[in-house]
PDB file of C-alpha atoms in Angstrom:
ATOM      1  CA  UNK A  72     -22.686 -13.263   3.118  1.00 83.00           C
ATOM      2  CA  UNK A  73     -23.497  -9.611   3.485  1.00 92.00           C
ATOM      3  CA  UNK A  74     -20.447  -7.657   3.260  1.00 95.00           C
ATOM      4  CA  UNK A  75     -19.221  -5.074   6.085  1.00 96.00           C
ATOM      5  CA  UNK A  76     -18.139  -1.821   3.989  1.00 97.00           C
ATOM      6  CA  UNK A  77     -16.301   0.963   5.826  1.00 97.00           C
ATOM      7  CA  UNK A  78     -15.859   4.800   4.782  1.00 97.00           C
ATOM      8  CA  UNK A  79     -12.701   6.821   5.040  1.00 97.00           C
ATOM      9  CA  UNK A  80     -11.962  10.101   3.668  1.00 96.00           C
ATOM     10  CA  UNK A  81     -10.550  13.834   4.416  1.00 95.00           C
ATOM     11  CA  UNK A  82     -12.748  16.041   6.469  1.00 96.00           C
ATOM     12  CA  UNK A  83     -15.609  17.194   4.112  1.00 96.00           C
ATOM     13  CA  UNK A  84     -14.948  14.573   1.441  1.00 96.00           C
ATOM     14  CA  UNK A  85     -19.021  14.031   1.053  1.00 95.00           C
ATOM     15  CA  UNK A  86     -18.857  10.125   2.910  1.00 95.00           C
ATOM     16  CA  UNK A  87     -22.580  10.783   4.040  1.00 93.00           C
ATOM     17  CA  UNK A  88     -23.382  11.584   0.603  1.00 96.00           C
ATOM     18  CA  UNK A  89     -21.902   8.035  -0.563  1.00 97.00           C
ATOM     19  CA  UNK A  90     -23.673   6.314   2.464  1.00 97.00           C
ATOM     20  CA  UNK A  91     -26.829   7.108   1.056  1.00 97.00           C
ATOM     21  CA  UNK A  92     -26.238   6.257  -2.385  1.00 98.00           C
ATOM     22  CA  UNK A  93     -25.483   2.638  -0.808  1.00 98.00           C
ATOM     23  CA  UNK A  94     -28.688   2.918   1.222  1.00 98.00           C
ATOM     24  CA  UNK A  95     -30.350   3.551  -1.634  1.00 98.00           C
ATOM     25  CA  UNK A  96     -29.214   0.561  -2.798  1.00 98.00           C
ATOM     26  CA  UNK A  97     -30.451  -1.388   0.068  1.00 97.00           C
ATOM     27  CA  UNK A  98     -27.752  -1.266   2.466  1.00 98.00           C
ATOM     28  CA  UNK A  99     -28.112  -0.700   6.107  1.00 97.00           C
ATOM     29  CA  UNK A 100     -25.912   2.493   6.894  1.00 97.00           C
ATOM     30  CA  UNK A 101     -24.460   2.698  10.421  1.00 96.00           C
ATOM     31  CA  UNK A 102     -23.750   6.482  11.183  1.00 93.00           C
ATOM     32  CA  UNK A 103     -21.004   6.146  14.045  1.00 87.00           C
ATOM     33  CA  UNK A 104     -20.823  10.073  14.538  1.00 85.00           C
ATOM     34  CA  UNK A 105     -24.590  10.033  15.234  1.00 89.00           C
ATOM     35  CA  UNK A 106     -24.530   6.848  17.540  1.00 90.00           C
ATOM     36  CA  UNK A 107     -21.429   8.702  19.328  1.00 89.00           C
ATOM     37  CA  UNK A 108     -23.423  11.694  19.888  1.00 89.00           C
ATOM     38  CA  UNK A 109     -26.060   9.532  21.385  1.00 90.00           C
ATOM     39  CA  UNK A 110     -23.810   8.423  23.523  1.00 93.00           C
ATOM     40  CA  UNK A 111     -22.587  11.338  24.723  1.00 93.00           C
ATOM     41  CA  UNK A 112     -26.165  12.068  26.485  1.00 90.00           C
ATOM     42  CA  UNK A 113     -25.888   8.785  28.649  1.00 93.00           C
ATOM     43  CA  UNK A 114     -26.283   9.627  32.320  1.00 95.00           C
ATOM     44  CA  UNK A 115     -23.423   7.844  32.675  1.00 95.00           C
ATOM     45  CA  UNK A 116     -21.261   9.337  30.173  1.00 96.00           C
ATOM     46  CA  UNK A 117     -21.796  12.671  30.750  1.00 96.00           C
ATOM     47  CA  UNK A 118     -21.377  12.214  34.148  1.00 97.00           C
ATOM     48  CA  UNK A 119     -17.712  11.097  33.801  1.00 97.00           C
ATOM     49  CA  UNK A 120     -17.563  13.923  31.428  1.00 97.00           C
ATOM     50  CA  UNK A 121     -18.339  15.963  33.979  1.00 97.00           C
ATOM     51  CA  UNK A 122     -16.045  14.498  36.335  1.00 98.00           C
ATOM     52  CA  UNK A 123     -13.159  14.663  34.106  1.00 98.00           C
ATOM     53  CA  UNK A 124     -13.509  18.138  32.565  1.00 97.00           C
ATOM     54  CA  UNK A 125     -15.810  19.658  35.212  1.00 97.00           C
ATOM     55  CA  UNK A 126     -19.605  21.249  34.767  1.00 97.00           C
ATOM     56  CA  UNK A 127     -18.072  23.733  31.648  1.00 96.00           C
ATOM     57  CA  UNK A 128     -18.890  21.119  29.655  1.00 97.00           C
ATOM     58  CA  UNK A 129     -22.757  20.808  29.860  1.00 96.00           C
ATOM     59  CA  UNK A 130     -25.159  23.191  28.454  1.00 95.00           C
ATOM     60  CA  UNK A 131     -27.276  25.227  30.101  1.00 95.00           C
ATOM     61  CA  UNK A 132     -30.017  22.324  30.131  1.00 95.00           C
ATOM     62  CA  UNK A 133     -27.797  20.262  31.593  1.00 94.00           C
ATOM     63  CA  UNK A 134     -26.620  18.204  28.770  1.00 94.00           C
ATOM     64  CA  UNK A 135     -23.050  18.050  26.963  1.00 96.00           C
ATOM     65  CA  UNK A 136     -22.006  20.854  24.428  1.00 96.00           C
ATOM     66  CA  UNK A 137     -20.443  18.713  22.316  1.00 93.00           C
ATOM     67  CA  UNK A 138     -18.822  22.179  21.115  1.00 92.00           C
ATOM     68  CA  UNK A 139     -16.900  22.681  24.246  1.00 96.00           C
ATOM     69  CA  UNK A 140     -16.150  18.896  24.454  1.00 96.00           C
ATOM     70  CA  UNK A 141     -14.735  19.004  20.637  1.00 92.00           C
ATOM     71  CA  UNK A 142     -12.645  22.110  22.081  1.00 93.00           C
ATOM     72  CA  UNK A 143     -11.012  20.017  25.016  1.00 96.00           C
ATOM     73  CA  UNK A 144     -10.308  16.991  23.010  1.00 93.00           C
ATOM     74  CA  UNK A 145      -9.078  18.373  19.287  1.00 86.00           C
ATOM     75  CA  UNK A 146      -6.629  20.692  21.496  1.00 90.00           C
ATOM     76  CA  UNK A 147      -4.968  17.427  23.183  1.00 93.00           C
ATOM     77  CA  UNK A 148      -4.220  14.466  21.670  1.00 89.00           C
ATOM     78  CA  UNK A 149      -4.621  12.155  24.857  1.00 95.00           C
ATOM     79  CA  UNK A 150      -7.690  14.184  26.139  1.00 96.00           C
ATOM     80  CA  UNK A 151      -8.839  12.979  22.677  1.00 91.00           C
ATOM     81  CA  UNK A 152      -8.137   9.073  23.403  1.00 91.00           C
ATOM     82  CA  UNK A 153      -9.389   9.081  27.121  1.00 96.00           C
ATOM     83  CA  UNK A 154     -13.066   9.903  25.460  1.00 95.00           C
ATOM     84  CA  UNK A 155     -12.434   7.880  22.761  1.00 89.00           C
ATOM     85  CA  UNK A 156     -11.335   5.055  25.352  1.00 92.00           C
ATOM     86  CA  UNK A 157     -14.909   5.889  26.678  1.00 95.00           C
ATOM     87  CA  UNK A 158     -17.151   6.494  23.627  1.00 92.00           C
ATOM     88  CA  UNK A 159     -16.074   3.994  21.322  1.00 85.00           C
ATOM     89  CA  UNK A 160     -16.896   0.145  23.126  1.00 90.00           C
ATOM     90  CA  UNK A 161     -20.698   1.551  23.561  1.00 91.00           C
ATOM     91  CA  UNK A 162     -20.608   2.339  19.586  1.00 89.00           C
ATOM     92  CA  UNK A 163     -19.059  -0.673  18.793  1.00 88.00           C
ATOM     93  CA  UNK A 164     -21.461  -2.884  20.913  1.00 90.00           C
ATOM     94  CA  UNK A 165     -24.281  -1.118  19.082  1.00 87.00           C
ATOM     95  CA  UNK A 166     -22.660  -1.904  15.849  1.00 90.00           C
ATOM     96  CA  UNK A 167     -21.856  -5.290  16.642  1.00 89.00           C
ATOM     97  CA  UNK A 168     -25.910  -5.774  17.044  1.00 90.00           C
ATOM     98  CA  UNK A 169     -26.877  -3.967  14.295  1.00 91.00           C
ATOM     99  CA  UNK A 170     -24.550  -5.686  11.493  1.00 89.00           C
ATOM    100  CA  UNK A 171     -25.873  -9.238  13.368  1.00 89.00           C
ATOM    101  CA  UNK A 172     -29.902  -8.165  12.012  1.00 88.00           C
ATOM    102  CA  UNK A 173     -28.288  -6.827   8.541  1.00 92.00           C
ATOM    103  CA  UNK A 174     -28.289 -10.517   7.254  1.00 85.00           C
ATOM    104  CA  UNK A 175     -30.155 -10.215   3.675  1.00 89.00           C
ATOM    105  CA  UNK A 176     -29.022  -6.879   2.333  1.00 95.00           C
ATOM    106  CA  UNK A 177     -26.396  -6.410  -0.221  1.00 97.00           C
ATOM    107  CA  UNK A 178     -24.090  -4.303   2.840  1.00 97.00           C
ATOM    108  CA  UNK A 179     -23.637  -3.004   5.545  1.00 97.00           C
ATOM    109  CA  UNK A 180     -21.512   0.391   5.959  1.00 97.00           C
ATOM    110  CA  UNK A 181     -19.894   1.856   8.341  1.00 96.00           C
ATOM    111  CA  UNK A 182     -19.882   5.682   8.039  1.00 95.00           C
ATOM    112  CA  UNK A 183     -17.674   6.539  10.757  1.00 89.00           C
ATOM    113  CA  UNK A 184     -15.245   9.915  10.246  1.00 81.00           C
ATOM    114  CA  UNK A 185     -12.272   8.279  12.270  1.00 85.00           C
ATOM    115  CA  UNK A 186     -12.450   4.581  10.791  1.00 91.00           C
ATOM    116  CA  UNK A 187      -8.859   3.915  10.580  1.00 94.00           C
ATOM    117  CA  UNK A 188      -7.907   6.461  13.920  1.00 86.00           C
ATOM    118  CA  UNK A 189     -10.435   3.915  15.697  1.00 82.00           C
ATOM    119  CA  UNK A 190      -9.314   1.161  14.462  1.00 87.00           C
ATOM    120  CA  UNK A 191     -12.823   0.067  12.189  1.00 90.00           C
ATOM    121  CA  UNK A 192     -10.891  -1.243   9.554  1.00 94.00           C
ATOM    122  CA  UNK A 193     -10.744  -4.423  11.257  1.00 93.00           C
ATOM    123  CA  UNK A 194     -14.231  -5.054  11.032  1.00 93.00           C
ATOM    124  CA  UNK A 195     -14.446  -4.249   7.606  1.00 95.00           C
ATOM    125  CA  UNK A 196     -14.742  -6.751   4.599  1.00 95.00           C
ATOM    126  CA  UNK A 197     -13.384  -3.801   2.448  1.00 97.00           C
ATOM    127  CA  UNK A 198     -12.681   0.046   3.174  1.00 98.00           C
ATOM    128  CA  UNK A 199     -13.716   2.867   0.469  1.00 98.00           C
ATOM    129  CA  UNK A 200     -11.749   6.314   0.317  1.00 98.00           C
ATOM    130  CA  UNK A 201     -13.942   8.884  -0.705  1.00 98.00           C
ATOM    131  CA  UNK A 202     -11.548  11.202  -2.640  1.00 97.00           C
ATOM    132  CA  UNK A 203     -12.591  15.464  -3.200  1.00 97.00           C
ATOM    133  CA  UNK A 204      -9.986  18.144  -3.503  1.00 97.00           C
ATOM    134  CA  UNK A 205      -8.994  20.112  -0.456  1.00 97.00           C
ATOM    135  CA  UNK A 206     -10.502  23.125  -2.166  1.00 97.00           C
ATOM    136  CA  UNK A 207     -13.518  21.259  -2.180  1.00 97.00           C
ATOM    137  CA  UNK A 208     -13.773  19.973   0.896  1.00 97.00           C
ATOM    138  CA  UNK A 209     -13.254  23.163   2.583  1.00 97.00           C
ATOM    139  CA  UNK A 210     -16.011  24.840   0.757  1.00 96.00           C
ATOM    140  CA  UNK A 211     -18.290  22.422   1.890  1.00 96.00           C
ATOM    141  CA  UNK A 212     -17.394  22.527   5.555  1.00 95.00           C
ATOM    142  CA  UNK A 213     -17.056  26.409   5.097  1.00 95.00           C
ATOM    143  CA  UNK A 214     -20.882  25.886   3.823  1.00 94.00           C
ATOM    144  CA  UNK A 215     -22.387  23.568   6.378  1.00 92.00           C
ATOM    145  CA  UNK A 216     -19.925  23.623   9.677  1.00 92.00           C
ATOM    146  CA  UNK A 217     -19.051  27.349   9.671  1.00 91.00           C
ATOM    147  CA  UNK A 218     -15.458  26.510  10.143  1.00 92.00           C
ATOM    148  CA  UNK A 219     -12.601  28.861   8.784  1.00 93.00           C
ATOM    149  CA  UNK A 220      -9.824  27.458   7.251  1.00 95.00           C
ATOM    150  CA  UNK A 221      -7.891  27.540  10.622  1.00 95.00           C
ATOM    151  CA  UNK A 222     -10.145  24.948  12.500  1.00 92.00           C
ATOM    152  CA  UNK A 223     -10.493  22.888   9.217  1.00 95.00           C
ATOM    153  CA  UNK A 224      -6.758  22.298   8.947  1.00 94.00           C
ATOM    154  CA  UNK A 225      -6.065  21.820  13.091  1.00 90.00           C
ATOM    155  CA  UNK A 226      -9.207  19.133  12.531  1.00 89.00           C
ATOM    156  CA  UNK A 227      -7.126  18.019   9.915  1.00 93.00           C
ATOM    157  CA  UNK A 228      -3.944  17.621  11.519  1.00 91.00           C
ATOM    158  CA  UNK A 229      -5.335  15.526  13.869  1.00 85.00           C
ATOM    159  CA  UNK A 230      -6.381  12.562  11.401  1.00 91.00           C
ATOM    160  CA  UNK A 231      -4.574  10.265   9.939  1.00 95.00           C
ATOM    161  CA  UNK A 232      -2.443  11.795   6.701  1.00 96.00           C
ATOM    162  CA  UNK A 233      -4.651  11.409   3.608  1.00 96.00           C
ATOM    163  CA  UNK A 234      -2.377   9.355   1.793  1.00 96.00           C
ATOM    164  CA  UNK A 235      -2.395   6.936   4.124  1.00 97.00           C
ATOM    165  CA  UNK A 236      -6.074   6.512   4.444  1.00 97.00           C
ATOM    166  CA  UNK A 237      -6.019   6.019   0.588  1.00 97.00           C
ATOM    167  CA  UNK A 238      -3.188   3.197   0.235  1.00 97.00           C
ATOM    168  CA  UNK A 239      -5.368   1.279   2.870  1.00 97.00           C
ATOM    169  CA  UNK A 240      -8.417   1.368   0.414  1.00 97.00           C
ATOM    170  CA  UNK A 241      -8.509  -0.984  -2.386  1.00 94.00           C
ATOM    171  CA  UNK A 242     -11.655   1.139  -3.776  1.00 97.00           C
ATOM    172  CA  UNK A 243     -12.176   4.904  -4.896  1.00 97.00           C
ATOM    173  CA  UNK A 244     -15.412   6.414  -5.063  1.00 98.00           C
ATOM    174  CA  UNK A 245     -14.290  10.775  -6.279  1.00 97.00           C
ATOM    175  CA  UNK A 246     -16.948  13.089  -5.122  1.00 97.00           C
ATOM    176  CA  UNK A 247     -16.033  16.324  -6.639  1.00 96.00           C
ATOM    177  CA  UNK A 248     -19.286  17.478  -7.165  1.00 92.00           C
ATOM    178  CA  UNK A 249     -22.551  16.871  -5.315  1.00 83.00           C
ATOM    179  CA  UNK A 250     -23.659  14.213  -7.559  1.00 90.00           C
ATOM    180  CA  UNK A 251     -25.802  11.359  -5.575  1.00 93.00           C
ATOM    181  CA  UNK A 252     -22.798   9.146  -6.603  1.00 96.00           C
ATOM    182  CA  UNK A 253     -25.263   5.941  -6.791  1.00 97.00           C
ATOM    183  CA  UNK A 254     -24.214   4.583 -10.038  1.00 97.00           C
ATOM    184  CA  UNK A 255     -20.520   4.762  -8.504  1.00 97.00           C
ATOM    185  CA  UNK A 256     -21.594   2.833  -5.128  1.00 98.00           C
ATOM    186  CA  UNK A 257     -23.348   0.212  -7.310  1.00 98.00           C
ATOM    187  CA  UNK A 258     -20.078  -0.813  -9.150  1.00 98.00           C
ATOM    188  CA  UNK A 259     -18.272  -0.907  -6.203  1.00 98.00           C
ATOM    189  CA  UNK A 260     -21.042  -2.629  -4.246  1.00 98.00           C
ATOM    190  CA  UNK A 261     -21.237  -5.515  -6.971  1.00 97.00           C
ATOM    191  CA  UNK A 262     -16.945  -5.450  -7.278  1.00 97.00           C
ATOM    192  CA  UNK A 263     -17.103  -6.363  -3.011  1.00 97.00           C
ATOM    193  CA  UNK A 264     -19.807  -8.535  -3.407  1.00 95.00           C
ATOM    194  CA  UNK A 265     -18.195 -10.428  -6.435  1.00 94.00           C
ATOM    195  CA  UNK A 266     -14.794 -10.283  -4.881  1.00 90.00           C
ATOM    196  CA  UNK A 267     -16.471 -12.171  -1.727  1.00 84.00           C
ATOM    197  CA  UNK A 268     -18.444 -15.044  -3.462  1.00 75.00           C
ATOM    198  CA  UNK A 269     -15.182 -15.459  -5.601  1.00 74.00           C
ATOM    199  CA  UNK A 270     -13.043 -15.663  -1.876  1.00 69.00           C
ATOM    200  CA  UNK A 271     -15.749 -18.107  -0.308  1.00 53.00           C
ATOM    201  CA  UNK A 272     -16.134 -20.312  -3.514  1.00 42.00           C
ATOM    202  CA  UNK A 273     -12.428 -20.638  -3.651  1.00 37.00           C
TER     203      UNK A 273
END
């Protein structure tokens, strides 16, 4: 059985880091903020986009500014869920294909940023937190996004609390540093793997 292995951390944690150490074991990685952004561009979506929010939303070739759109939705809480309500049964039927041609690797993983908020965890076999310090994590989104420390923490707020997101892990992978963390993905990789030929042979 190849085992379905979700990614949940704070904002800046490093999970695309940790997805490619398990690619580079051989796992297929499924990148749900790049498969959102793809859908994003559908006629269709951006058209209800439109509708919703009106033409302030689309660049000036005509396509969504997902800046703008991250604006309207991380300033309102339902805004938020309406596009989620939108966005997330086209990801999920892409995923759904994608982990049924994954048969023969050691994993799949789901690198998603909201995995518990969209309720992932449910296709999951098991869920790793990927733990850094908040000093950390800021620097690197400081680094890379060009946030302040204002939008990082109002991004923040609107997750799930960090403590919650680690009870509902039964494995830790830190990233303090920017090691490739591959070594650490392997022992957890084998630990799932184990765990599930141990559950199936029981």
């Amino acid at each position: 059985m190849t085992p379905v292995i979700g990614l949940a951390g704070g904002i800046g944690s490093g999970k695309s880091t940790v997805a490619r150490a398990f690619a580079e074991l051989g796992c297929l990685v499924l990148d749900s903020d790049a498969e959102a952004k793809q859908a994003l561009q559908r006629p269709e979506v951006r058209d209800q986009l439109v509708g919703w929010w009106g033409p302030g939303v689309l660049d000036e070739s005509g396509q969504i500014d997902r800046r703008r759109v991250a604006q309207i939705v991380f300033a309102d809480a339902a805004e938020r869920r309406r596009l989620e309500g939108l966005i997330h049964p086209l990801v999920k039927k892409s995923r759904r294909e994608a982990v049924g041609l994954a048969r023969g690797k050691p994993g799949v993983v789901i690198d998603a940023p909201l995995l518990f908020e969209a309720g992932l965890e449910g296709e999951c076999d098991e869920v790793v937190f990927v733990e850094a310090s908040r000093a950390r994590r800021l620097e690197r989104v400081l680094r890379t996004r060009g946030w302040d420390e204002e939008e990082f923490d109002r991004r923040e707020a609107a997750q799930m609390p960090l403590e919650e997101k680690r009870r509902r892990c039964r494995f830790v992978i830190v990233n303090e540093d920017d090691g490739p963390r591959v070594e650490e993905a392997r022992a957890v990789l084998e630990a799932i793997r184990k765990g599930i030929a141990g559950g199936a042979g029981a």
